[in-house]
Short mmCIF file of C-alpha atoms and ligand atoms in Angstrom, two decimals:
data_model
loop_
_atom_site.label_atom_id
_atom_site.label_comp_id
_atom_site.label_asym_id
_atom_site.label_seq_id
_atom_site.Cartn_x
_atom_site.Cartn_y
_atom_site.Cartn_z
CA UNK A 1 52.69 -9.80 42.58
CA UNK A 2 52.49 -12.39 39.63
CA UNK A 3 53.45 -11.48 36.32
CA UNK A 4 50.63 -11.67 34.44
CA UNK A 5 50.85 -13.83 30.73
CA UNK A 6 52.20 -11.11 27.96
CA UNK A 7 49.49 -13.33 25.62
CA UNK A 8 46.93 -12.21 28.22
CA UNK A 9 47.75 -8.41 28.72
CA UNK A 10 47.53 -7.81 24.70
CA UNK A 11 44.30 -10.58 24.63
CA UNK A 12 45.63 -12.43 22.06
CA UNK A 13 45.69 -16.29 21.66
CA UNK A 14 49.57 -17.78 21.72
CA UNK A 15 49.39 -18.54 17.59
CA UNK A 16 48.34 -15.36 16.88
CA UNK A 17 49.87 -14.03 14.13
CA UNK A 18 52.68 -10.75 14.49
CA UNK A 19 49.79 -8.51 12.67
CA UNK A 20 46.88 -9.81 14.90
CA UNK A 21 49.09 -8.77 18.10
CA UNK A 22 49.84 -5.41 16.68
CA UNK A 23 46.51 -4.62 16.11
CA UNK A 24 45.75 -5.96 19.67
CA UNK A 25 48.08 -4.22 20.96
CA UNK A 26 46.97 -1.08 19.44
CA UNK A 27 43.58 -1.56 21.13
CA UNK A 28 44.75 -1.89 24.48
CA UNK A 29 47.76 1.04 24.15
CA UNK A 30 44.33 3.15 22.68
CA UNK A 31 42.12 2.29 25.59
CA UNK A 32 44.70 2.84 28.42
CA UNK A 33 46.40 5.70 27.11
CA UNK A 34 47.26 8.46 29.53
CA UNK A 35 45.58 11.04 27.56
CA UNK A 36 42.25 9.30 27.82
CA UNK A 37 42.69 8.68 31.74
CA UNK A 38 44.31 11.37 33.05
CA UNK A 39 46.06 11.07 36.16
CA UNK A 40 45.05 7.68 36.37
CA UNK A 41 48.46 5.51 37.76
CA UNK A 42 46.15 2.25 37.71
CA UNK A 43 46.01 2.59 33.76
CA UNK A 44 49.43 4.13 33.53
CA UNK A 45 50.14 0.85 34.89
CA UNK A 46 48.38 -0.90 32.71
CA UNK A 47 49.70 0.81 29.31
CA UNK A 48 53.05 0.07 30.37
CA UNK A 49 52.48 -3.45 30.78
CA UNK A 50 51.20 -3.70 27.16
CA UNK A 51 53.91 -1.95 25.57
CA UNK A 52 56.14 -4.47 27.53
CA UNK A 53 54.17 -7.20 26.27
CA UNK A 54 54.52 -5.62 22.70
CA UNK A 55 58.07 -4.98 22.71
CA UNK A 56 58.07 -9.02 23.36
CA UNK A 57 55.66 -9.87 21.16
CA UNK A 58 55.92 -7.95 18.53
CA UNK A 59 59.52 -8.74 18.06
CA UNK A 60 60.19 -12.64 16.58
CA UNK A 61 63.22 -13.61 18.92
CA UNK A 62 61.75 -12.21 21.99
CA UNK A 63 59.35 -13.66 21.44
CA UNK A 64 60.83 -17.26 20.65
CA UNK A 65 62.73 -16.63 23.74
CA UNK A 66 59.67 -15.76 26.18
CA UNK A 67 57.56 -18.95 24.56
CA UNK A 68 60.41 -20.84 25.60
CA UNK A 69 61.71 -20.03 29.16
CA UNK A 70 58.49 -17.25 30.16
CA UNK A 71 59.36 -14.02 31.96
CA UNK A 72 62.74 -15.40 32.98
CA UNK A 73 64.20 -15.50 29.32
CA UNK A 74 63.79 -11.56 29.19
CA UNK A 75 65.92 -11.11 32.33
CA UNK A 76 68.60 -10.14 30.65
CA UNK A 77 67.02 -7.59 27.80
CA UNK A 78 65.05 -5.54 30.25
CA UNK A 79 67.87 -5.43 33.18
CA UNK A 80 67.51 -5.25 37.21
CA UNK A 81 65.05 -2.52 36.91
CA UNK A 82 62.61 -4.86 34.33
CA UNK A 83 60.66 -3.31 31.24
CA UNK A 84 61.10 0.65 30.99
CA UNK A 85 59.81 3.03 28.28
CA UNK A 86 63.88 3.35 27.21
CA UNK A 87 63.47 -0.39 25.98
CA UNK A 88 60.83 0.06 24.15
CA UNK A 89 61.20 0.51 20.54
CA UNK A 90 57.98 0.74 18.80
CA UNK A 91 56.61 4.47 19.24
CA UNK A 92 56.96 5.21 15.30
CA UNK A 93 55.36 2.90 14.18
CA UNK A 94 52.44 3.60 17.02
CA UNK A 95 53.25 7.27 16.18
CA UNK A 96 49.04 7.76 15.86
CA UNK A 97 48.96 6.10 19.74
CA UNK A 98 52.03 7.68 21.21
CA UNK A 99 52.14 11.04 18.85
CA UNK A 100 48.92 13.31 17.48
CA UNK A 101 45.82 10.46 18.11
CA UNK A 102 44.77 12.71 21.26
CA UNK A 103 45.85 15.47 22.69
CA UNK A 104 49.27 14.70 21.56
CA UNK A 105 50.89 17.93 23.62
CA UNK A 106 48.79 20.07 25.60
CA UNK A 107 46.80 17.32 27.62
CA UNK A 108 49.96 16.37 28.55
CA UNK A 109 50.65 12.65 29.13
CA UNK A 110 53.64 11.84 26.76
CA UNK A 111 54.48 8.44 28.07
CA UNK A 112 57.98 8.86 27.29
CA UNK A 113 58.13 11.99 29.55
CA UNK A 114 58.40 10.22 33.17
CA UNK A 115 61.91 9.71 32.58
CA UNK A 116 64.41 7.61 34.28
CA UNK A 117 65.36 4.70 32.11
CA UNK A 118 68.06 3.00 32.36
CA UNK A 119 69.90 5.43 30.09
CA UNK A 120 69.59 7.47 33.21
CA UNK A 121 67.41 10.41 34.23
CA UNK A 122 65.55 11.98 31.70
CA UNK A 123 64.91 16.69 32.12
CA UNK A 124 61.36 17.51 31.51
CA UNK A 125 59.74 18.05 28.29
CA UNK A 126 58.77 21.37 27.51
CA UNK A 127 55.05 22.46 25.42
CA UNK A 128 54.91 25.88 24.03
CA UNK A 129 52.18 26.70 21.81
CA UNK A 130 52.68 28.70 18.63
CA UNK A 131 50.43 30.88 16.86
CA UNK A 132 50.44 31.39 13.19
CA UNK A 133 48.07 32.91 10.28
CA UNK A 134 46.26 31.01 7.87
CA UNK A 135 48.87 31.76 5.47
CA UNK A 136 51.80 30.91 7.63
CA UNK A 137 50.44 27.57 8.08
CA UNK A 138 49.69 27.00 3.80
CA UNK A 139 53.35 28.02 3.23
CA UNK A 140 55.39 26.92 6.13
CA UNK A 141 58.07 29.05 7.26
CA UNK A 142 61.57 28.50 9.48
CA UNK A 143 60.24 29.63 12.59
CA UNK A 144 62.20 30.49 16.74
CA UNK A 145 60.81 30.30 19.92
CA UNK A 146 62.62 31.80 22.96
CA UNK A 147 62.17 30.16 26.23
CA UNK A 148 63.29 29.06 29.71
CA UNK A 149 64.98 26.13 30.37
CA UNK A 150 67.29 24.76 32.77
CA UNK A 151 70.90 23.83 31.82
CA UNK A 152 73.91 22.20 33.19
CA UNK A 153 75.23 25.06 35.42
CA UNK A 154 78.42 26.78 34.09
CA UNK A 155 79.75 27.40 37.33
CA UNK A 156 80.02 24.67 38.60
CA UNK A 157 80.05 22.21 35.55
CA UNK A 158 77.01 21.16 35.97
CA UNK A 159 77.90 19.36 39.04
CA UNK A 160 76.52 21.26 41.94
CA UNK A 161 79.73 21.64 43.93
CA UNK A 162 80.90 24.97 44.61
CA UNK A 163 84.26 25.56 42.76
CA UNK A 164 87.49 24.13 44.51
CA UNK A 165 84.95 21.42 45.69
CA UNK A 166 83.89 18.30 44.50
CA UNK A 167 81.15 15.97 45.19
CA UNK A 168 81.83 13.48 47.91
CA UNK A 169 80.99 9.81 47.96
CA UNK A 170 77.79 9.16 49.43
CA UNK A 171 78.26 7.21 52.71
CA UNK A 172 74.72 5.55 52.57
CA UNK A 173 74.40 3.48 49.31
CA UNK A 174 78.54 3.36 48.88
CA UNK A 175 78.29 5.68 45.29
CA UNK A 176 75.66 3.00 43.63
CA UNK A 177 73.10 5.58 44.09
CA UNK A 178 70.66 2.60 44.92
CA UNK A 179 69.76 0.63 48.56
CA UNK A 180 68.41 -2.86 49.12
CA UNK A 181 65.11 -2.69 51.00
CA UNK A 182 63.51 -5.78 52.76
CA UNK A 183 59.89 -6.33 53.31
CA UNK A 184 59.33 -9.49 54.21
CA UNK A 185 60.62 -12.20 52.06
CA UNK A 186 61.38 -9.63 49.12
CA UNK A 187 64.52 -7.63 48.88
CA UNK A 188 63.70 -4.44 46.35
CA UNK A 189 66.09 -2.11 45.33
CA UNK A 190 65.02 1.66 45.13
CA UNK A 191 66.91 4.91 44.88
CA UNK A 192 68.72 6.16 47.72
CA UNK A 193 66.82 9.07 49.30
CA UNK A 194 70.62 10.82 50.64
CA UNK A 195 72.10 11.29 47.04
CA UNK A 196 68.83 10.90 44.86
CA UNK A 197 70.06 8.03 43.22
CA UNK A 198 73.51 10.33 42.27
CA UNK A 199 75.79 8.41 44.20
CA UNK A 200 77.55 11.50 45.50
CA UNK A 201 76.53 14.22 48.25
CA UNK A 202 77.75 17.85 47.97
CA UNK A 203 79.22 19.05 50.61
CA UNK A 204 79.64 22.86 49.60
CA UNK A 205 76.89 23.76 47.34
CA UNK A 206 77.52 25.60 44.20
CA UNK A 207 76.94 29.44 44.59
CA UNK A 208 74.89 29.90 41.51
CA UNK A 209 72.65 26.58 41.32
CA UNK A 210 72.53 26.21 44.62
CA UNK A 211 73.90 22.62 44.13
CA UNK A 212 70.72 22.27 41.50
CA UNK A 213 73.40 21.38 38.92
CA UNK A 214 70.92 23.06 36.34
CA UNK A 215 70.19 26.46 36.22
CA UNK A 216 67.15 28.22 34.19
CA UNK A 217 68.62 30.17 30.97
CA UNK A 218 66.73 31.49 28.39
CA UNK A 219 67.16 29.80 24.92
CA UNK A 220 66.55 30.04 21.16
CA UNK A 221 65.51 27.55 19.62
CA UNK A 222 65.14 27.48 15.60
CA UNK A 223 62.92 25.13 13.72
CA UNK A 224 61.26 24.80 10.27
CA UNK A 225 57.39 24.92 10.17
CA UNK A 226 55.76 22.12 7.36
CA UNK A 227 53.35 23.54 4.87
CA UNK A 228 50.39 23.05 5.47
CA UNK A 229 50.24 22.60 9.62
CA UNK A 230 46.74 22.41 11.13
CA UNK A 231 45.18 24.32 14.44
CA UNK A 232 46.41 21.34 16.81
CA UNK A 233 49.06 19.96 15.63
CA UNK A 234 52.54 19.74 16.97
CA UNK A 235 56.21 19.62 16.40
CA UNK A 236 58.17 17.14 18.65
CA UNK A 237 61.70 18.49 18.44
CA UNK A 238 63.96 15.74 20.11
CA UNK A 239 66.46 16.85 22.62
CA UNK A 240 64.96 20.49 23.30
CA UNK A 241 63.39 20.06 26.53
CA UNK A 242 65.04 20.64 29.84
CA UNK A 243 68.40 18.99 30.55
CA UNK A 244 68.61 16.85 33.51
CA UNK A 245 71.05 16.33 36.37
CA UNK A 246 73.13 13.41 36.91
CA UNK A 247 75.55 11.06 34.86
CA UNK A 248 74.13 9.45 31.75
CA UNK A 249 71.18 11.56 31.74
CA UNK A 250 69.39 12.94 28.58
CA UNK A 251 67.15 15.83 27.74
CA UNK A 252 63.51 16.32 27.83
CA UNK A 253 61.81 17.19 24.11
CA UNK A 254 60.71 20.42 22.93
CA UNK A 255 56.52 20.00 21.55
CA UNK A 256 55.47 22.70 19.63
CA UNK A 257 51.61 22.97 19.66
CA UNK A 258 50.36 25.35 15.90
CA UNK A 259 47.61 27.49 16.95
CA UNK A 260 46.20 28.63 13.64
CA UNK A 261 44.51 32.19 14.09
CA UNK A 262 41.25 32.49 12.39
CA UNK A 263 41.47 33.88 8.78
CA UNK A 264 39.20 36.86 7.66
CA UNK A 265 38.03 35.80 4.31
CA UNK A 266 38.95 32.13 4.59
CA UNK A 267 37.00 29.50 6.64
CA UNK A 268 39.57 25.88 6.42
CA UNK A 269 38.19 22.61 7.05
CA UNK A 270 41.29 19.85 6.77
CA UNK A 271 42.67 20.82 3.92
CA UNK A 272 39.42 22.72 1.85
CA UNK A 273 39.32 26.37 1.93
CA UNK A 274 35.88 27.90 1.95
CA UNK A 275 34.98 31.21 0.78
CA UNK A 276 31.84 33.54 0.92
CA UNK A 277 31.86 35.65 -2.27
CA UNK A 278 29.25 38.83 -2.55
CA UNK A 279 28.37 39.39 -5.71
CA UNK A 280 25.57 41.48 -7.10
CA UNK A 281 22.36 41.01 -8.50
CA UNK A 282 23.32 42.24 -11.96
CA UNK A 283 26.20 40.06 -12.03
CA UNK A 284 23.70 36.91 -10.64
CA UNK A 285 21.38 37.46 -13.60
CA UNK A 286 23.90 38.57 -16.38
CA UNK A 287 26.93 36.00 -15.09
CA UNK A 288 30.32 38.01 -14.50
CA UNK A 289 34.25 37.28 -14.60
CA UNK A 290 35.17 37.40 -11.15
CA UNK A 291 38.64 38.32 -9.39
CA UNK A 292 38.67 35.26 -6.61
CA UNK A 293 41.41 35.56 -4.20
CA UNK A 294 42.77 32.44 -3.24
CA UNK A 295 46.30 31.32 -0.88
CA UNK A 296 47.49 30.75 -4.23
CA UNK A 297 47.24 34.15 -5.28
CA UNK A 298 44.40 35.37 -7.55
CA UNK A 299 42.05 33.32 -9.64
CA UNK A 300 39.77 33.98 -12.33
CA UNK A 301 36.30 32.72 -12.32
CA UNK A 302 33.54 32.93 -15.39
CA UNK A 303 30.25 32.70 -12.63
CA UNK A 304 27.34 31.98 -15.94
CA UNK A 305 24.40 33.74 -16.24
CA UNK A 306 21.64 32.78 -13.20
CA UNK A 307 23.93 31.97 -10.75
CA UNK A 308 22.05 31.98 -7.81
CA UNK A 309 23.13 32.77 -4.29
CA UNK A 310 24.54 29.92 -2.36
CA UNK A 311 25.85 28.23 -5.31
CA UNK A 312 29.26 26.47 -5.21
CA UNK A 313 32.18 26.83 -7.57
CA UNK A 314 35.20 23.99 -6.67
CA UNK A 315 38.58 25.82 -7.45
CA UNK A 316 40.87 22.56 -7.95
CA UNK A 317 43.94 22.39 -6.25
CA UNK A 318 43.60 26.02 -4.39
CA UNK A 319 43.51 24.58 -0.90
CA UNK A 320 45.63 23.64 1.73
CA UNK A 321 48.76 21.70 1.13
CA UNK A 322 47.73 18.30 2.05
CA UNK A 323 51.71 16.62 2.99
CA UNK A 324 51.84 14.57 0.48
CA UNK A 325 52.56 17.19 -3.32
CA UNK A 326 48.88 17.62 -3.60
CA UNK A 327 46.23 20.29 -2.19
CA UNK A 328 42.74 20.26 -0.99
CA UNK A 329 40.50 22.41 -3.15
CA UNK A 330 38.82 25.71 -2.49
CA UNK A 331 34.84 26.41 -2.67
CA UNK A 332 34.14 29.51 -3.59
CA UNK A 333 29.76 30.44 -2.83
CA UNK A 334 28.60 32.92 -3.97
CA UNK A 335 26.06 35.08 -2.17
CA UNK A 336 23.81 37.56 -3.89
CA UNK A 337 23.88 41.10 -2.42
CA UNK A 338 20.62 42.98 -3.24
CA UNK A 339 21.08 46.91 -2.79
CA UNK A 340 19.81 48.70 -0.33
CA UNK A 341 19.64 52.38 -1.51
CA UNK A 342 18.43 53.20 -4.66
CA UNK A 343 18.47 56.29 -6.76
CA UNK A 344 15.98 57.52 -8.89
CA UNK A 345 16.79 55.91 -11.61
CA UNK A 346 18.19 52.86 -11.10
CA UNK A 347 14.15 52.54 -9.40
CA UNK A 348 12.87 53.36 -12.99
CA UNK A 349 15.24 50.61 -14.66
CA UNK A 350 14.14 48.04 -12.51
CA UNK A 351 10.17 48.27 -12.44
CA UNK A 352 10.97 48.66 -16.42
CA UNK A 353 12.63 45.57 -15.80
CA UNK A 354 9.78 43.68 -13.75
CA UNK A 355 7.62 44.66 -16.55
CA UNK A 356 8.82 43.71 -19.09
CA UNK A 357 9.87 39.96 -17.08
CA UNK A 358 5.94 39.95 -16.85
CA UNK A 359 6.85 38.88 -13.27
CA UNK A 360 3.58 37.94 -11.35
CA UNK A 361 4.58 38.45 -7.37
CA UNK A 362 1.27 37.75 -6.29
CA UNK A 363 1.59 33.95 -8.01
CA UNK A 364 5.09 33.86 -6.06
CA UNK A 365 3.17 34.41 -2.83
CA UNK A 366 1.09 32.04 -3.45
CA UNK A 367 3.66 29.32 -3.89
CA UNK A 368 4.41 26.44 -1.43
CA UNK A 369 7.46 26.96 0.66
CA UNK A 370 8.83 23.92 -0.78
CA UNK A 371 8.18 24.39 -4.29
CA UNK A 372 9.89 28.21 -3.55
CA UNK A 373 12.93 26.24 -1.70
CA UNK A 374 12.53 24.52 -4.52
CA UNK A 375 13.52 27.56 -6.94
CA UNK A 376 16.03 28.70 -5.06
CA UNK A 377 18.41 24.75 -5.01
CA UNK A 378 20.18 24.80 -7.69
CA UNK A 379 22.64 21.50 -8.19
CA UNK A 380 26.44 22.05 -9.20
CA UNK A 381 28.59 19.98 -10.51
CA UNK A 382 32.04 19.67 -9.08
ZN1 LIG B 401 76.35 25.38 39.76
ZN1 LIG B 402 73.43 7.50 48.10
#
């Protein structure tokens, strides 16, 4: 199988300029992400190839160098193995692609979570969804989570072998942990199946591991939650996932996935905070100094006389933290509560009332609906 053109995987012409293959890039890491084709190896295929073509492309010598001699001048970046997610060195800056654009953790499909670069193999990453409240999330707080995850075995060291044992050479791929395969005129090298690429058979399995080398052991792990986290979101912790066996290897990553719970009062939307405020009839027609709670404790609001229901007061600066110093803004509405029970009295005040408004309920009936919709709009100024 041909290598295809790195020019033709991103779609770009060969003077394109570094920003016009980013953004092509971007495009074809988008549309062949593992999120959005789950399960798909074709397209896993496919996104690799790009991000090898990027890691070329995007970098100026690399690039120089693959103009000049083709596929053969990277020989010597990329190693026996070729192009593997270890090499490649652009995921912050394609944090939106690689991190939070999709599912980002729970979908699963974290393209740096297949492991086995040439750094090694590389333990399994680990999801683990947190729930917090509405105000959790506006203030941030250090958080723990307590898990399972497997470990280098103490027993044994973390190398399988039952104590007063060690590991013995494996006979079938000489301790390279690899074998040369032919088919037909190629010669590929793949793992070897008898050590699984370890280079060493145990002989007397460890008692506790089971010659695993890992062993599941619940862990703590502490972390500090950002103000102002949204329902979604995640944490990628580096180095907290699941260890893995062999020499050189590294550890999964920890994702935390923020659940925000549903607030009673509050409704959020990004980083606005709504909220439904009852207020009564009297207070409608005569205005009122309202208490407002807010996530910021408190607030006092002067509603004016005639506020209708439905109308919208913007408290500035009493949302959500929005990352950067500032905060979204809260809407408060109000919404007029018109008693139910009625004593004597009270009855007597308020027909006193309609008379002397002079109001005509039978010209009210006769109104459009519109022109009473109408009535009832009232606009607000922010
Ligand atoms: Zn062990
Ligand atoms: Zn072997």
């Amino acid at each position: 199988m041909a290598k295809r053109d790195y020019y033709e995987v991103i779609g770009v012409a060969r003077t394109a300029t570094k920003d016009e293959i980013k953004k092509a890039y971007r495009k074809v890491a988008m549309k062949y992400h593992p999120d959005r084709n789950p399960g798909n190896p074709e397209t896993e295929e496919l996104f690799k190839e790009a991000a090898e073509a990027y890691e070329v492309l995007g970098d100026d010598e690399k690039r120089q160098r693959y103009d000049r001699f083709g596929h053969e001048g990277l020989k010597s970046t990329f190693g026996n193995g070729g192009f593997q997610w270890s090499d490649f060195h652009h995921a912050s800056e394609m944090e939106d692609v690689f991190g939070g654009l999709f599912s980002a953790f729970f979908g699963g499909g974290n393209p740096f979570g297949g492991g086995g670069g040439r750094g090694g193999p590389r333990g399994r990453d680990i999801r683990i969804r947190y729930p917090l409240t509405l105000e959790e999330a506006f203030a941030g707080k250090a958080a723990k989570v307590t898990f399972e995850r497997r470990e280098p075995c103490e027993t044994c060291g973390g190398t399988g072998a039952a104590p007063g044992s060690s590991p013995e050479r494996c006979s079938r791929c000489g301790g390279s942990g690899a074998v040369r395969l032919s088919r037909g005129f190629f010669s590929v090298q793949t793992t070897c199946e008898a050590c699984g690429g370890a280079g060493t058979v145990i002989t007397k399995p460890c008692p506790d591991c089971g010659g695993e080398a890992l062993i599941g052991k619940k862990v703590e792990v502490s972390f500090d939650i950002p103000p102002g986290v949204d329902d979604g979101m995640s944490l990628r912790l580096r180095g907290e996932g699941e260890a893995a066996q062999g020499s050189g290897s590294t550890r999964g990553d920890l994702y935390v996935g923020f659940q925000v719970r549903e607030h009673d009062v509050f409704t959020r939307e990004g980083t606005n905070i709504i909220l439904e405020m009852p207020i009564s009839f009297t207070q409608s027609a005569l205005g009122a100094e309202l208490t407002v709670p807010t996530l910021h404790g408190d607030q006092t609001v002067q509603i004016p006389p005639g506020t209708q229901s439905h109308t919208v007061f913007r408290l500035r600066g009493k949302g959500m933290p929005a990352g950067d110093g500032s905060y979204g803004d809260q809407y408060l509405r109000t919404v007029v509560v018109t008693p139910r029970k009625l004593n004597d009295r009270q009855r007597e005040l308020l027909r006193e009332l309609a008379a002397e408004s002079k109001e005509d309920y039978h010209a009210y009936r006769k109104k459009s609906f519109f022109q009473k919709l109408r009535d009832t709009i009232l606009d607000v100024g922010g």
